[in-house]
Each structure stands twice: as structure tokens, then as C-alpha cells.
Amino acid sequence: MSDQQRAAGTSRRQILKMAGAAGVGLAGFPYVHAQEKITLRYLGTAVNQDRRIAEKFEADTGIKIQYIAVTTDDVTKRAVTAPNSFDLIDTEYFSLKKILPTGNLLGIDTKRIKNADKITTLFTKGEVGGKKVGDQGTAPKKVMYLDKPDAKTFSAAPTQYMTLIPTVYNADTLGIRPDLIKRPIESWKELLNPEFKGKAAILNIPSIGIMDAAMVVEAMGLYKYPDKGNMTKKEIDLTIKTLIEAKRAGQFRALWKDFNESVNLMASGEVVIQSMWSPAVTAVRTKGIPCVFQPLKEGYRAWAAGFGIPRTLTGRKADAAYEFINWFLDGWAGAYLNRQGYYSAVLETAKAKMEAYEWAYWMEGKPAAKDIKSPTGDLLAKAGSVRDGGSYEARMGGIACWNSIMDENQYMVQKWNEFVAA
Amino acid sequence: MMNRRLVAWLQAAPLAAVFAIFFLIPLVLIVTVSFWQATDYELIPAFTPQAYLDLFSGCGGGADDLCVTLSTYGSTLKFALLTWAITGVVGFTVAYFLAFHVRSTLVQTVLFIVCTVPFWTSNVIRMISWIPLLGRNGLVNDALLGLGLVKQPVEWLLYSDFSVVLAFVHLYTMFMIVPIFNSMMRIDRSLIEAARDGGASPWQTVRHVVLPLSRTGILIGSIFVVALVMGDFVTVGVMGGQQIASVGKTIQVQASYLQFPAAAANAVVLLAVVLMMIVALMRLVDLRKEL
């Protein structure tokens, strides 16, 4: 065999091999295609978009989660203007008043949600432990149900279709620096107490800040609102006037808009009392600085977020979205969130994934039997300490109102700008 | 002849296209939207001046109580003026030092680069780094308390007009230095010598020779500073503790609440105000001739 022949022979063999491989590839193509990984684009705020949740879900199911983290306002903006840019939305219930009328969300079929009937009664009935809680503002039960999947208005009675499946929720109150205040704080009215002149701060997100202000106005005995979450123009005027007077008198050190700002204000001692979010209080504490998420006698301002599905979602991606929601309610994610100080929508499954001492500390308001660690392993509370606000029933049962969008939203924002400019 | 004209048009076309797509069309859209109506979730293309009426509602009413828009513009203009004056003086001095006192070109270049060093980090970082310095328990207050100069921490250092102007000066002085330095370098050195030979004192030389000849640089710097301060809402927010209103902030809040017509109307008014200021500045110098 000459060299030339050998070369030709080899190459012929190679070509045959390649053709064979190509044949297998072609034949296998549809099969490979069907198994192609699905990626769900998850639009929401950074709060719930934990890398570990996505990793665990992918490990369990093979479906990838791609987080798109924007601010609360931008979640709404994208839901209204670009429903094609996400496959799953994680938004707050109060935003629904803006999003639903656009028709961009599709009701979620609860028949396909395994734990739908186990979702806490706080959402389905507005009750905690059989007791009604405050429903001023956009209480989730008011915007929870749709008559048909593509309805653009809410259903008053429970139906098969849910607008959002609740993910996390919590009740907010004032945060204080006990070491700098040195006396018990019991009422919302302390926020405008001249004793803390130049050392108080309020949230500069108008729709939430005005609710905190309304809690203060009521606590000061100035006015009793029929619904703090839906004020008339006159009521808005009164609330803003109170804020402006306090601001002109030098009450506020600063206003804050994002989580980290509130942490810095508190940790640096610029502010000793301010409206605050629970994880921000935890963040101050992990720096070794005392900070209390102070329960107040007038109650809490609550918020809740949930998963929604855009109208444009179909086929395998829609199945994947349902699979994610089912997985989310199945306990692992719920336990994870509970350990961060939020509350999960299905308590039963979360409890199964938590240690008994953890459950007792986070949910029952009992002293910690062991050191309490965050899901990432940071020490959150030493053995023997008790959670601020006590048990789930004490905290969530003490809700006075819910975050909301008012009918007079535009006027409210205009007046709020007046407060900032004053 | 025709052909050459066509070529000229074609040469201008790319820039014209960019200008149209990224400036003219958005501007037209903003002006259009400012005359529309909106609900929480949709824009209604019906002509109404309502956004502008809302913007100026309550203006011209009470004498001592200015409406929001006017007081917001008032505070924004105040910041623009203060920042402009301070950056002008500082910028002129630094540029003068670099241009006339530093003899070697190498040292000049090195010092010039030193001026730009702060720009290697982001605006926001540079702003935030003031906070631990000026805060109630910050370094400055610690020093003042330690020296026994004050008994209580000084509160107006942070989250005040003072801290806002300070940050503006810190951020924007460079925009004054560069153009002023540039025009100073073009001054014919023999003019300075002639002034000195004519018996002018150093001050007189600066006033009557250097200052007038640096006019173009000062003007360009002023346009930068005024335009930047007028549109800035991040600095005012961070350094003012979010308590001080600025036009940019108002627009941002309205846009985030999907109140696009109101935000657009505000933007149009802001654009008009800034344009008027720039036109006024331009009347002082014929930029085309000077460049």
C-alpha cells in the first residue's frame, strides 16, 4: 500500500465515521431539542431573588431561573409596558390595581397549584388564627381573585383563579436605637415627637411613606381615617400638612428611599427613630449595633408579594412557571424565607423543613433554644432571645393597614413632592 | 456642482441621523406626551394642557408661600448659582496656577493628571465618602469636639445645603478647570510680559489680561456646571438626605409612578429654563469666533 493510498483510506474511514456521527446527531436532534433546558425570566425586586433559591430549584427540577432585579416601581412599570420581557412576575399586591386593568396578567388556575388550599387564611379570608385583621388599604383578599383567567377586574368572592400566589409578606413598624433613646417607645406618634428633633427619618416612597404618616396622625389623635389606604384629597392635605409642619420644625434628619440608606442612617446614629423594614433592622444588628423593630400599640403596616404569570406565557414555559410556583410553596423556599424573618405563604410545608427550635423562635415567639442563624450562616440572635413583635399571630394579627395605591394617587404624589420641597 | 452638494449632504447624514434618532425624536415625544392625559396604567393621546396647569397650580397665589414648582426651581437655581460661583473661583485659581506658575511641561502634565484622579471612581462613591466625614459622629465632629471647639456635634455639616454645595463643588470643579486651563494655555505669553513691562501689578495683569482672555474657557465651564447641577438629583438626594427638592428628583418620582405627562411637562420646563440660561451665557461670548 503506497503512502498515498493509505492516506486516502484513512480519510475515507474518517469520513464514514463523521457521517455516522452526523446521522446519529440528526436522528437525535428532536430528542435533544425537547430536553433543552428551560429558563424562566423572573422579574421582581431583589428582596426575594436569592441565588440559593434559584440554585436549589435548578438542582431539583433542571429548570433555570434568570433573575431580573429592579425596584418596586420598575416592576410595575415593566408589567404595564413590557409584559413580554418576563415569564414570571414577583410583585406586591398593591401594584395589581395598576397592572391588572392592562390585561397583562393571567389568572393562575388554583387547580394546578398543589398547596393552593393550604395558603394562609391571612390571604384567602383576611384572618389570622380565626381573627379578622385590619383590611385598610390594598388588603390582599380584596385583589386576590378573578372571575375568569383574563378578567380585568377583581372578583369579590373567592374563585378558581388567583391574581398572584403569595410568596412573602411581613408587617412593618418603626425601628429604633434603644441605646440612644433609653426609654420605651410604644406609639407611632413618637416619630414626630420633638424630643427626637433632627433624629427622625421617614420613608421617601410616597405611597408607603404616607401610610406611615397616617399611622402617626391617628396616633397623635389628630384624625381618624375611614381608610388610610384610600384617602380623600382633604385627608391627603391634612396628612401632608402635618408632615410639612414637622419638617419645617426640623424633625427629620433625612428621608430614605432604599434599604441600605435606612441601615446606614440607623447604624451611624444620624437617626434614632425611623420607619424601617425588618431585614434592615437585622442588618443593623449584625453590625453589632442595637436596633429594635419596635411593636407599637396602634399596630403594623403590612405588605405582601406574590407570583403572577404574564398573559403571553404559553406551552412548556407556562408549565415550568407552574412547576416553580408549586416548588416554591413546597416548603424548602418557605423555610428559607422564614429564617430571613419574612413569612411564607404555606406555613405547614415550611414548618416541616425547619428545626423545631427555629420554628419556635420565628413563628411562636418563644425564646431561642439555640443560637439562631440566617440561611447563610450569620448569627442573628443568641440563644434565649425573643423575636421582636413575638409570634406570627401576635405580629400578623396586629395589622392595622396594608400598603396600597390610592384612587387619588396622582394628587398624593404631587402633595408628597410638596413635602419634600418644603 | 450637484454632485458635490450631494456628497456634502451624505457626509452630514450620519450625524444628522444620530441627532434625529437620539435627540430630536425623543424630544418631540416628550413634548407630545406632556400634552397627553394618563391614568395609573395607560396614556391617553388627547390634547390637554392639564399637566402644565398642575405643574403651576397654586403659583402666584399666596405671597409668602411659593408653590412647589417655583420653590423647587428656586432651590435648584440657588445650588446652580452657588456651585457656579465657587467652582468658577476655584477652577480659575487652579488653572491659573497650572498654566502660569508651573514652568515645566512635564510637571504641568503630571499635575493635570492628578486633578483627574478623583474621576477614577464613580460620582456616587465620591459623594458617599463624605458622609462618614461630616456625620453627627463623623471625623470632623469628632475633631471639633476633641479640640473643645464645640460642645454639641455640629448638625448642619451633613444633610444640609452646605453638604450639597460641597459635593457639587467636589464633583464639578474639574469641568471648570479643564476649559479654563485650555484657554489660558492659548494666551500669548508676550501679552503678560507687555503688561508687566507696562508696570501692571500681578493682580492688574490677572484682571485686565488673563481674565478677559480666559472668557471662553470660563463660559464653557459655566455651561457644563450649570447644566449638570440643574439636572442632578442624585447628589441632592444623597447629600441632602432626600429632604431637599430638586427638579430632577420631582421628574423621577413622577416617572416612577407612571405619571408620564406630568414628568414630561416638568422636563420640558426644565429644558426651557436651562436653554434660556445657556442662551444668556452665550450672549456674553461669541463662542464660534473664539473657538
XYZ file of C-alpha atoms in Angstrom:
713
model
C 0.000 0.000 0.000
C 1.517 3.305 -1.009
C 1.506 6.215 1.311
C -0.960 7.944 -0.874
C -3.371 5.038 -0.753
C -3.091 4.788 2.985
C -3.886 8.430 3.333
C -6.910 8.061 1.128
C -8.042 5.003 3.082
C -7.769 6.772 6.379
C -9.622 9.727 5.168
C -12.344 7.566 3.720
C -12.719 5.839 7.049
C -12.824 9.202 8.820
C -15.472 10.486 6.505
C -17.582 7.419 7.149
C -17.162 7.911 10.871
C -18.172 11.536 10.651
C -21.176 10.704 8.532
C -22.213 8.141 11.114
C -21.882 10.662 13.893
C -23.842 13.191 11.882
C -26.565 10.603 11.289
C -26.895 9.917 14.988
C -26.871 13.657 15.619
C -29.642 14.265 13.116
C -31.737 11.432 14.388
C -31.165 12.545 17.959
C -31.883 16.178 17.241
C -35.596 16.376 18.088
C -34.996 14.411 21.257
C -32.185 16.761 22.345
C -34.356 19.717 21.468
C -37.192 18.553 23.678
C -34.818 18.189 26.583
C -33.362 21.665 26.101
C -33.198 23.476 29.416
C -35.928 25.987 30.097
C -35.011 29.341 31.524
C -37.637 31.322 33.406
C -37.128 35.064 33.442
C -38.145 36.095 36.961
C -38.975 39.797 37.306
C -39.079 41.242 40.800
C -37.271 43.214 43.459
C -34.003 41.967 44.881
C -35.704 41.003 48.160
C -36.849 37.521 47.127
C -34.315 36.927 44.393
C -31.944 34.786 46.343
C -29.276 32.954 44.387
C -29.634 29.900 46.629
C -33.332 29.550 45.887
C -32.614 29.512 42.138
C -29.773 27.022 42.596
C -31.859 24.672 44.702
C -34.753 24.839 42.248
C -32.462 24.074 39.318
C -30.920 21.175 41.193
C -34.391 19.787 41.956
C -36.003 20.250 38.560
C -33.417 21.244 35.949
C -35.218 24.491 35.221
C -33.086 27.593 35.267
C -34.188 30.821 36.923
C -32.875 34.055 35.494
C -33.404 36.879 37.964
C -34.263 40.354 36.736
C -33.961 42.577 39.811
C -35.469 46.055 39.624
C -37.174 48.393 42.103
C -40.813 48.002 43.156
C -41.807 50.910 40.914
C -39.971 49.428 37.950
C -41.613 46.025 38.380
C -44.961 47.759 37.888
C -43.641 49.841 35.020
C -42.387 46.770 33.160
C -45.543 44.796 33.845
C -47.561 47.636 32.322
C -45.309 48.466 29.398
C -43.373 45.286 28.541
C -45.225 42.072 29.532
C -43.096 40.094 27.052
C -39.907 40.756 28.949
C -40.519 38.226 31.719
C -42.039 34.769 32.326
C -42.863 35.151 35.996
C -43.518 38.298 37.968
C -42.990 38.754 41.679
C -44.857 41.879 42.651
C -46.742 43.385 45.541
C -50.484 43.115 45.838
C -50.975 46.862 45.862
C -49.442 47.130 42.388
C -52.240 44.973 40.977
C -54.581 47.949 40.811
C -52.269 49.338 38.153
C -51.265 46.133 36.400
C -54.482 44.131 36.146
C -56.536 46.647 34.119
C -53.913 46.414 31.352
C -54.795 42.744 30.867
C -51.141 41.789 31.027
C -51.586 39.239 33.798
C -53.368 35.924 33.515
C -55.249 34.468 36.475
C -53.478 31.468 37.994
C -55.502 28.267 37.904
C -55.518 27.073 41.527
C -56.428 23.554 40.334
C -52.841 23.309 39.117
C -51.385 24.529 42.433
C -50.955 21.594 44.766
C -50.962 23.546 48.025
C -53.470 26.201 46.989
C -55.928 25.276 49.733
C -53.177 25.481 52.339
C -52.321 29.124 51.633
C -52.634 31.017 54.901
C -56.052 32.413 55.767
C -54.488 35.869 56.003
C -54.683 35.970 52.209
C -57.794 33.987 51.484
C -60.015 35.310 54.277
C -58.114 38.164 55.895
C -57.878 36.225 59.128
C -55.059 35.170 61.418
C -55.808 32.410 63.896
C -59.510 32.804 63.173
C -59.436 36.537 63.987
C -60.055 39.265 61.394
C -57.125 41.620 60.817
C -57.215 45.214 59.590
C -58.053 45.493 55.910
C -57.481 49.195 55.249
C -55.515 49.818 52.077
C -54.971 47.118 49.487
C -55.558 44.059 51.665
C -54.664 41.007 49.538
C -58.126 39.452 49.898
C -59.588 42.433 48.013
C -57.457 41.792 44.932
C -56.915 38.055 45.193
C -59.466 36.529 42.843
C -60.631 36.788 39.233
C -63.872 35.512 37.705
C -62.087 34.204 34.628
C -58.374 33.951 33.775
C -58.336 37.025 31.532
C -60.593 39.236 33.653
C -59.569 42.848 34.079
C -61.458 43.425 37.299
C -61.261 41.702 40.655
C -63.769 39.254 41.966
C -65.180 39.965 45.412
C -65.719 36.298 46.221
C -63.126 33.518 46.090
C -62.886 31.755 42.709
C -60.697 29.226 40.971
C -58.401 31.917 39.573
C -55.891 33.823 41.684
C -54.175 37.017 40.570
C -50.995 36.260 42.491
C -49.875 33.292 44.527
C -48.453 34.796 47.728
C -44.729 34.374 48.274
C -43.602 36.524 51.178
C -45.191 39.088 53.424
C -44.452 40.933 56.595
C -45.672 43.682 58.876
C -43.605 46.865 59.145
C -43.256 49.246 62.042
C -40.761 51.764 63.421
C -37.133 50.877 64.021
C -35.404 52.472 66.996
C -31.985 52.681 68.618
C -32.750 51.638 72.228
C -29.242 52.619 73.366
C -29.752 56.223 72.209
C -33.423 56.615 73.130
C -33.177 54.979 76.557
C -36.890 54.714 77.218
C -39.708 52.506 75.991
C -41.389 53.512 72.716
C -44.997 52.430 72.419
C -46.746 54.549 69.853
C -46.365 55.679 66.247
C -46.729 59.285 67.471
C -43.148 59.182 68.786
C -41.941 59.582 65.202
C -42.960 63.246 65.321
C -42.142 63.758 68.995
C -39.972 66.923 69.209
C -37.803 65.014 71.673
C -36.264 63.353 68.602
C -35.924 66.567 66.630
C -33.323 66.188 63.896
C -33.026 62.478 64.645
C -36.069 61.024 62.917
C -36.486 59.766 59.374
C -39.355 58.632 57.198
C -39.613 56.536 54.068
C -39.490 58.564 50.852
C -41.598 56.195 48.774
C -44.784 58.281 48.640
C -47.400 55.516 48.657
C -45.777 53.809 51.660
C -44.489 56.898 53.442
C -47.948 58.435 53.541
C -49.313 55.319 55.250
C -46.686 55.632 57.963
C -47.574 59.303 58.272
C -51.239 58.370 58.586
C -50.417 55.964 61.411
C -48.706 58.862 63.164
C -51.597 61.267 62.549
C -54.036 58.771 64.072
C -51.724 58.052 66.991
C -51.428 61.777 67.693
C -55.208 61.911 67.858
C -55.459 64.447 65.024
C -57.811 62.469 62.841
C -59.315 59.022 62.399
C -59.231 57.864 58.767
C -62.049 55.729 57.388
C -59.386 54.093 55.186
C -55.750 55.115 55.494
C -55.020 53.293 52.250
C -57.500 55.301 50.227
C -57.613 58.899 51.388
C -59.692 61.733 50.060
C -57.941 64.880 48.857
C -58.779 66.557 52.150
C -57.255 63.725 54.132
C -54.122 63.799 51.989
C -53.871 67.553 52.602
C -54.141 67.060 56.351
C -51.533 64.279 56.414
C -49.044 66.196 54.290
C -49.644 69.376 56.296
C -48.690 67.527 59.474
C -45.537 66.249 57.826
C -44.604 69.668 56.446
C -45.034 71.326 59.831
C -42.776 68.725 61.417
C -40.217 69.088 58.654
C -40.150 72.884 58.937
C -39.615 72.475 62.675
C -36.540 70.379 61.881
C -37.914 66.998 62.903
C -36.335 64.944 60.122
C -32.652 64.244 59.745
C -33.185 62.641 56.378
C -35.677 60.763 54.261
C -34.660 57.402 52.908
C -35.604 55.504 49.803
C -33.643 52.285 49.756
C -32.862 49.591 52.235
C -29.174 50.450 52.611
C -29.866 54.114 53.257
C -32.053 53.203 56.206
C -29.387 50.835 57.539
C -26.679 53.494 57.286
C -28.795 56.190 58.900
C -29.521 53.970 61.860
C -26.086 52.382 62.200
C -24.277 55.734 62.096
C -26.567 57.206 64.740
C -27.715 60.024 62.434
C -31.208 58.772 63.164
C -32.584 57.123 66.308
C -36.178 56.513 65.186
C -37.492 55.905 61.683
C -39.889 53.815 59.668
C -37.944 50.708 58.809
C -38.083 47.262 57.241
C -37.470 44.163 59.289
C -34.401 42.867 57.382
C -32.851 46.354 57.647
C -33.126 46.124 61.416
C -31.415 42.736 61.238
C -28.681 44.280 59.078
C -28.015 46.971 61.689
C -27.860 44.324 64.389
C -25.403 42.121 62.520
C -23.031 45.119 62.703
C -23.171 44.761 66.469
C -25.336 47.863 66.924
C -28.502 47.548 68.996
C -31.647 48.190 66.982
C -35.225 47.151 67.665
C -38.084 46.539 65.246
C -40.484 48.113 67.689
C -44.038 46.740 68.045
C -46.447 49.649 68.599
C -49.858 49.708 70.156
C -51.584 51.064 67.009
C -50.399 48.048 65.022
C -48.432 47.342 61.895
C -48.463 48.385 58.254
C -48.354 45.164 56.280
C -47.258 44.252 52.774
C -47.379 41.115 50.709
C -45.870 39.959 47.456
C -46.786 37.128 45.135
C -46.090 35.386 41.844
C -48.051 36.293 38.740
C -47.996 34.932 35.222
C -47.966 37.191 32.158
C -50.694 36.764 29.581
C -48.137 35.939 26.886
C -46.785 32.836 28.619
C -47.717 29.531 26.931
C -46.611 25.933 26.442
C -43.641 24.471 28.237
C -42.647 27.775 29.736
C -46.060 28.125 31.332
C -45.727 24.588 32.699
C -42.326 25.491 34.074
C -43.739 28.588 35.757
C -46.420 26.464 37.444
C -43.758 23.965 38.432
C -41.730 26.739 40.045
C -44.723 28.073 41.973
C -45.559 24.573 43.196
C -41.950 24.001 44.193
C -41.878 27.378 45.958
C -44.886 26.501 48.102
C -43.496 23.081 48.873
C -41.531 24.072 51.965
C -37.843 24.446 51.185
C -38.156 28.039 49.952
C -40.713 28.811 52.660
C -38.368 27.659 55.411
C -35.580 29.664 53.793
C -37.697 32.836 53.832
C -38.953 32.241 57.361
C -35.341 32.067 58.504
C -34.789 35.509 56.990
C -37.556 36.947 59.125
C -40.225 37.042 56.425
C -43.257 34.772 56.408
C -44.068 32.100 53.853
C -47.457 31.615 52.265
C -47.915 27.958 53.212
C -46.873 27.567 56.822
C -47.425 23.834 57.099
C -44.842 22.859 54.459
C -42.305 25.382 55.736
C -42.633 24.014 59.247
C -41.766 20.545 58.002
C -38.454 21.870 56.684
C -37.479 23.791 59.810
C -35.952 22.610 63.063
C -38.357 22.682 65.998
C -36.340 25.362 67.859
C -36.241 27.514 64.720
C -39.987 27.274 64.297
C -40.493 28.118 67.964
C -38.310 31.225 67.676
C -39.503 32.585 64.331
C -43.175 31.633 64.429
C -44.242 31.046 68.011
C -42.453 33.936 69.666
C -40.646 31.676 72.093
C -37.118 32.277 73.388
C -34.483 30.723 71.144
C -33.355 27.344 72.483
C -30.150 27.563 70.431
C -28.364 30.369 68.571
C -30.450 31.492 65.606
C -28.605 31.640 62.300
C -29.602 33.156 58.979
C -29.823 30.845 55.931
C -26.301 31.964 55.049
C -24.981 31.114 58.498
C -24.741 34.590 60.082
C -25.649 34.748 63.737
C -28.977 36.587 64.002
C -29.917 36.074 67.638
C -28.281 34.469 70.628
C -29.898 31.593 72.493
C -32.514 32.913 74.905
C -33.560 35.973 72.877
C -37.095 36.518 71.620
C -38.154 37.768 68.215
C -39.349 41.421 68.032
C -43.100 41.516 67.856
C -43.478 38.000 69.169
C -45.314 35.201 67.438
C -46.775 35.064 63.950
C -50.249 35.511 65.368
C -49.247 38.466 67.529
C -47.483 40.217 64.664
C -49.672 39.448 61.673
C -52.767 39.645 63.864
C -51.771 43.219 64.703
C -52.046 44.545 61.161
C -53.696 47.967 61.031
C -53.450 48.598 57.292
C -51.848 47.385 54.057
C -49.594 49.098 51.531
C -51.818 50.498 48.817
C -52.347 52.614 45.763
C -54.941 55.292 46.391
C -57.582 56.441 43.948
C -56.108 59.914 44.410
C -52.620 58.597 43.737
C -51.622 61.377 41.366
C -52.702 64.093 43.769
C -50.949 62.299 46.611
C -47.631 62.159 44.734
C -47.987 65.862 43.899
C -48.543 66.679 47.571
C -45.706 64.407 48.618
C -43.367 66.361 46.333
C -44.584 69.437 48.188
C -43.494 67.856 51.457
C -40.055 67.051 50.039
C -39.739 70.609 48.701
C -40.901 72.241 51.946
C -21.840 71.008 -8.852
C -24.933 68.988 -7.999
C -22.757 66.018 -7.259
C -20.604 67.853 -4.736
C -23.623 69.108 -2.924
C -24.992 65.594 -2.741
C -21.713 64.343 -1.302
C -21.814 67.055 1.328
C -25.326 66.023 2.317
C -24.255 62.417 2.510
C -21.317 63.339 4.683
C -23.590 65.157 7.069
C -26.179 62.375 7.049
C -24.742 60.039 9.723
C -24.516 62.781 12.321
C -27.906 64.109 11.318
C -29.377 60.629 11.704
C -27.851 60.138 15.132
C -29.024 63.579 16.149
C -32.539 62.854 14.921
C -32.844 59.399 16.479
C -31.328 60.128 19.841
C -32.288 63.741 20.350
C -34.970 65.190 18.102
C -37.424 62.286 18.082
C -37.281 61.690 21.878
C -37.672 65.411 22.418
C -40.718 65.560 20.177
C -42.141 62.544 22.015
C -41.601 64.184 25.389
C -43.291 67.376 24.266
C -46.168 65.352 22.803
C -46.641 63.235 25.921
C -46.598 66.327 28.095
C -49.905 67.288 26.467
C -51.493 63.877 26.974
C -53.625 62.500 29.750
C -52.762 59.449 31.784
C -54.284 57.084 34.265
C -52.309 54.786 36.523
C -51.805 52.308 33.735
C -52.293 53.954 30.367
C -51.557 57.051 28.338
C -54.470 58.710 26.588
C -53.464 60.666 23.491
C -55.889 63.542 23.953
C -54.599 67.078 23.851
C -54.770 68.816 27.219
C -52.590 71.395 28.928
C -53.564 69.815 32.277
C -50.017 68.648 33.112
C -48.758 72.205 32.826
C -51.673 73.609 34.787
C -50.999 71.095 37.571
C -47.334 71.994 37.463
C -48.045 75.615 38.189
C -51.146 75.203 40.302
C -51.034 77.405 43.362
C -48.300 79.564 41.855
C -48.864 83.286 42.083
C -51.410 82.734 44.844
C -50.026 83.328 48.317
C -47.211 85.843 48.680
C -45.047 84.117 51.262
C -45.944 80.564 50.342
C -44.392 79.722 47.000
C -45.850 76.840 45.027
C -43.864 73.589 44.812
C -42.628 74.112 41.286
C -41.321 77.624 41.893
C -39.718 76.769 45.207
C -38.138 73.668 43.658
C -36.729 75.742 40.830
C -35.684 78.328 43.368
C -33.649 75.832 45.343
C -32.202 74.233 42.208
C -31.191 77.663 40.862
C -29.667 78.549 44.200
C -27.479 75.444 44.045
C -26.556 76.171 40.430
C -25.532 79.730 41.279
C -23.535 78.848 44.384
C -21.800 75.935 42.702
C -21.073 78.034 39.637
C -19.531 80.837 41.687
C -17.385 78.566 43.844
C -16.250 76.221 41.071
C -15.536 79.324 38.970
C -13.202 80.844 41.541
C -11.555 77.537 42.458
C -11.309 76.412 38.851
C -9.819 79.698 37.725
C -7.227 79.653 40.517
C -6.167 76.075 39.869
C -5.997 76.618 36.124
C -4.023 79.835 36.630
C -1.536 78.011 38.830
C -1.136 75.199 36.319
C -0.851 77.478 33.322
C 1.366 80.263 34.616
C 3.217 79.114 37.719
C 4.273 75.629 36.704
C 7.176 76.065 34.315
C 7.962 72.527 33.175
C 5.587 70.881 30.760
C 6.157 67.533 32.440
C 5.159 68.788 35.878
C 2.190 70.524 34.263
C 1.025 67.270 32.698
C 1.551 65.343 35.919
C -0.374 67.886 37.987
C -3.134 67.950 35.413
C -3.463 64.177 35.663
C -3.525 64.485 39.443
C -6.573 66.738 39.031
C -8.375 63.966 37.186
C -7.578 61.256 39.734
C -10.889 61.644 41.586
C -12.631 60.763 38.323
C -11.260 57.253 38.505
C -14.026 56.344 40.949
C -17.732 56.873 40.463
C -19.608 60.022 41.383
C -21.725 58.227 43.925
C -18.742 56.717 45.737
C -17.091 60.105 45.966
C -20.260 61.562 47.389
C -20.881 58.807 49.891
C -17.337 59.075 51.203
C -18.261 62.494 52.585
C -20.889 61.002 54.854
C -18.625 59.381 57.484
C -16.588 62.558 57.472
C -19.405 65.026 58.032
C -21.876 62.980 60.070
C -23.004 63.552 63.613
C -20.418 61.049 64.819
C -18.098 61.726 61.892
C -14.434 62.653 61.782
C -14.977 66.406 61.566
C -17.316 66.438 64.541
C -15.003 64.170 66.500
C -12.145 66.580 65.849
C -14.196 69.654 66.766
C -15.442 68.009 69.966
C -11.964 66.745 70.797
C -10.457 70.198 70.373
C -13.171 71.596 72.602
C -14.347 73.966 69.859
C -17.961 72.848 70.151
C -19.955 71.200 72.928
C -22.597 69.544 70.725
C -21.931 67.852 67.379
C -22.433 70.309 64.509
C -25.587 69.207 62.720
C -25.529 71.342 59.601
C -22.448 69.654 58.189
C -24.445 66.785 56.723
C -27.867 66.558 55.047
C -27.923 70.294 54.509
C -27.494 72.899 51.767
C -23.892 73.060 52.852
C -23.167 69.385 52.176
C -24.970 69.536 48.827
C -22.929 72.509 47.606
C -19.753 70.925 48.946
C -20.395 67.752 46.960
C -21.251 69.716 43.825
C -18.023 71.674 44.085
C -16.100 68.491 44.660
C -17.707 66.788 41.678
C -17.783 69.564 39.145
C -14.754 71.815 39.683
C -12.880 69.735 37.130
C -15.357 70.824 34.466
C -14.226 74.402 35.108
C -10.501 73.702 35.346
C -10.163 71.952 32.002
C -11.669 74.573 29.674
C -10.170 77.490 31.596
C -6.746 75.869 31.558
C -7.179 75.232 27.864
C -7.897 78.860 27.038
C -5.167 80.120 29.353
C -2.611 77.997 27.528
C -3.522 79.806 24.333
C -2.818 83.246 25.765
C 0.196 84.718 24.098
C 2.855 84.921 26.816
C 4.208 88.128 25.313
C 0.973 89.860 26.352
C 1.749 89.043 30.007
C 5.284 90.336 29.559
C 3.981 93.502 27.940
C 1.640 94.052 30.892
C 4.473 93.557 33.331
C 6.728 95.879 31.302
C 3.947 98.432 31.256
C 4.057 98.457 35.070
C 0.956 96.412 35.842
C 0.868 94.668 39.216
C 0.240 90.861 39.175
C -3.388 91.490 40.188
C -3.855 94.016 37.439
C -2.420 91.561 34.923
C -4.872 88.898 36.028
C -7.835 91.287 35.934
C -7.127 93.084 32.710
C -5.263 90.495 30.647
C -5.760 86.901 31.823
C -9.400 87.095 32.899
C -10.758 88.611 29.683
C -8.710 86.233 27.566
C -9.928 83.185 29.523
C -13.542 84.190 28.949
C -14.246 81.379 26.514
C -12.972 78.768 28.960
C -14.963 80.227 31.814
C -18.049 80.262 29.663
C -17.701 76.653 28.517
C -17.048 75.584 32.102
C -20.085 77.537 33.261
C -22.305 75.816 30.722
C -21.086 72.433 31.942
C -21.580 73.246 35.604
C -24.969 74.918 35.228
C -26.360 72.169 33.013
C -25.051 69.435 35.317
C -26.330 70.987 38.532
C -29.748 71.814 37.075
C -30.357 68.213 36.044
C -28.709 66.499 39.017
C -30.886 64.711 41.507
C -28.554 62.051 42.831
C -26.204 64.439 44.598
C -29.029 66.489 46.034
C -30.658 63.268 47.194
C -27.631 61.646 48.792
C -26.063 64.727 50.340
C -29.334 66.439 51.212
C -30.711 63.368 52.988
C -33.505 63.235 50.336
C -35.071 66.204 52.096
C -34.140 68.850 49.570
C -36.211 69.138 46.444
C -34.667 69.247 43.017
C -36.342 69.372 39.648
C -34.693 66.123 38.561
C -35.984 64.342 41.641
C -39.534 65.535 41.031
C -39.363 64.188 37.480
C -38.007 60.877 38.699
C -40.760 60.453 41.291
C -43.459 61.248 38.741
C -41.985 58.881 36.172
C -41.731 56.075 38.692
C -45.436 56.487 39.442
C -46.181 56.259 35.729
C -47.305 59.886 35.659
C -45.602 60.428 32.348
C -47.442 63.571 31.199
C -46.565 65.360 34.441
C -42.949 64.204 34.241
C -42.752 65.214 30.583
C -44.193 68.657 31.278
C -41.660 69.110 34.046
C -38.847 68.018 31.737
C -39.958 70.456 29.048
C -39.995 73.334 31.531
C -36.567 72.329 32.853
C -35.197 72.171 29.319
C -36.578 75.632 28.583
C -35.033 77.077 31.742
C -31.608 75.554 31.081
C -31.715 76.650 27.429
C -32.524 80.193 28.495
C -29.596 80.187 30.876
C -27.259 78.915 28.190
C -28.527 81.440 25.658
C -27.906 84.172 28.219
C -24.368 82.894 28.771
C -23.762 82.676 25.038
C -24.637 86.312 24.595
C -21.595 87.181 26.690
C -19.214 85.449 24.315
C -19.324 84.625 20.644
C -18.212 81.029 21.012
C -17.802 80.386 17.309
C -15.468 83.301 16.856
C -13.455 82.435 19.929
C -13.008 78.779 19.092
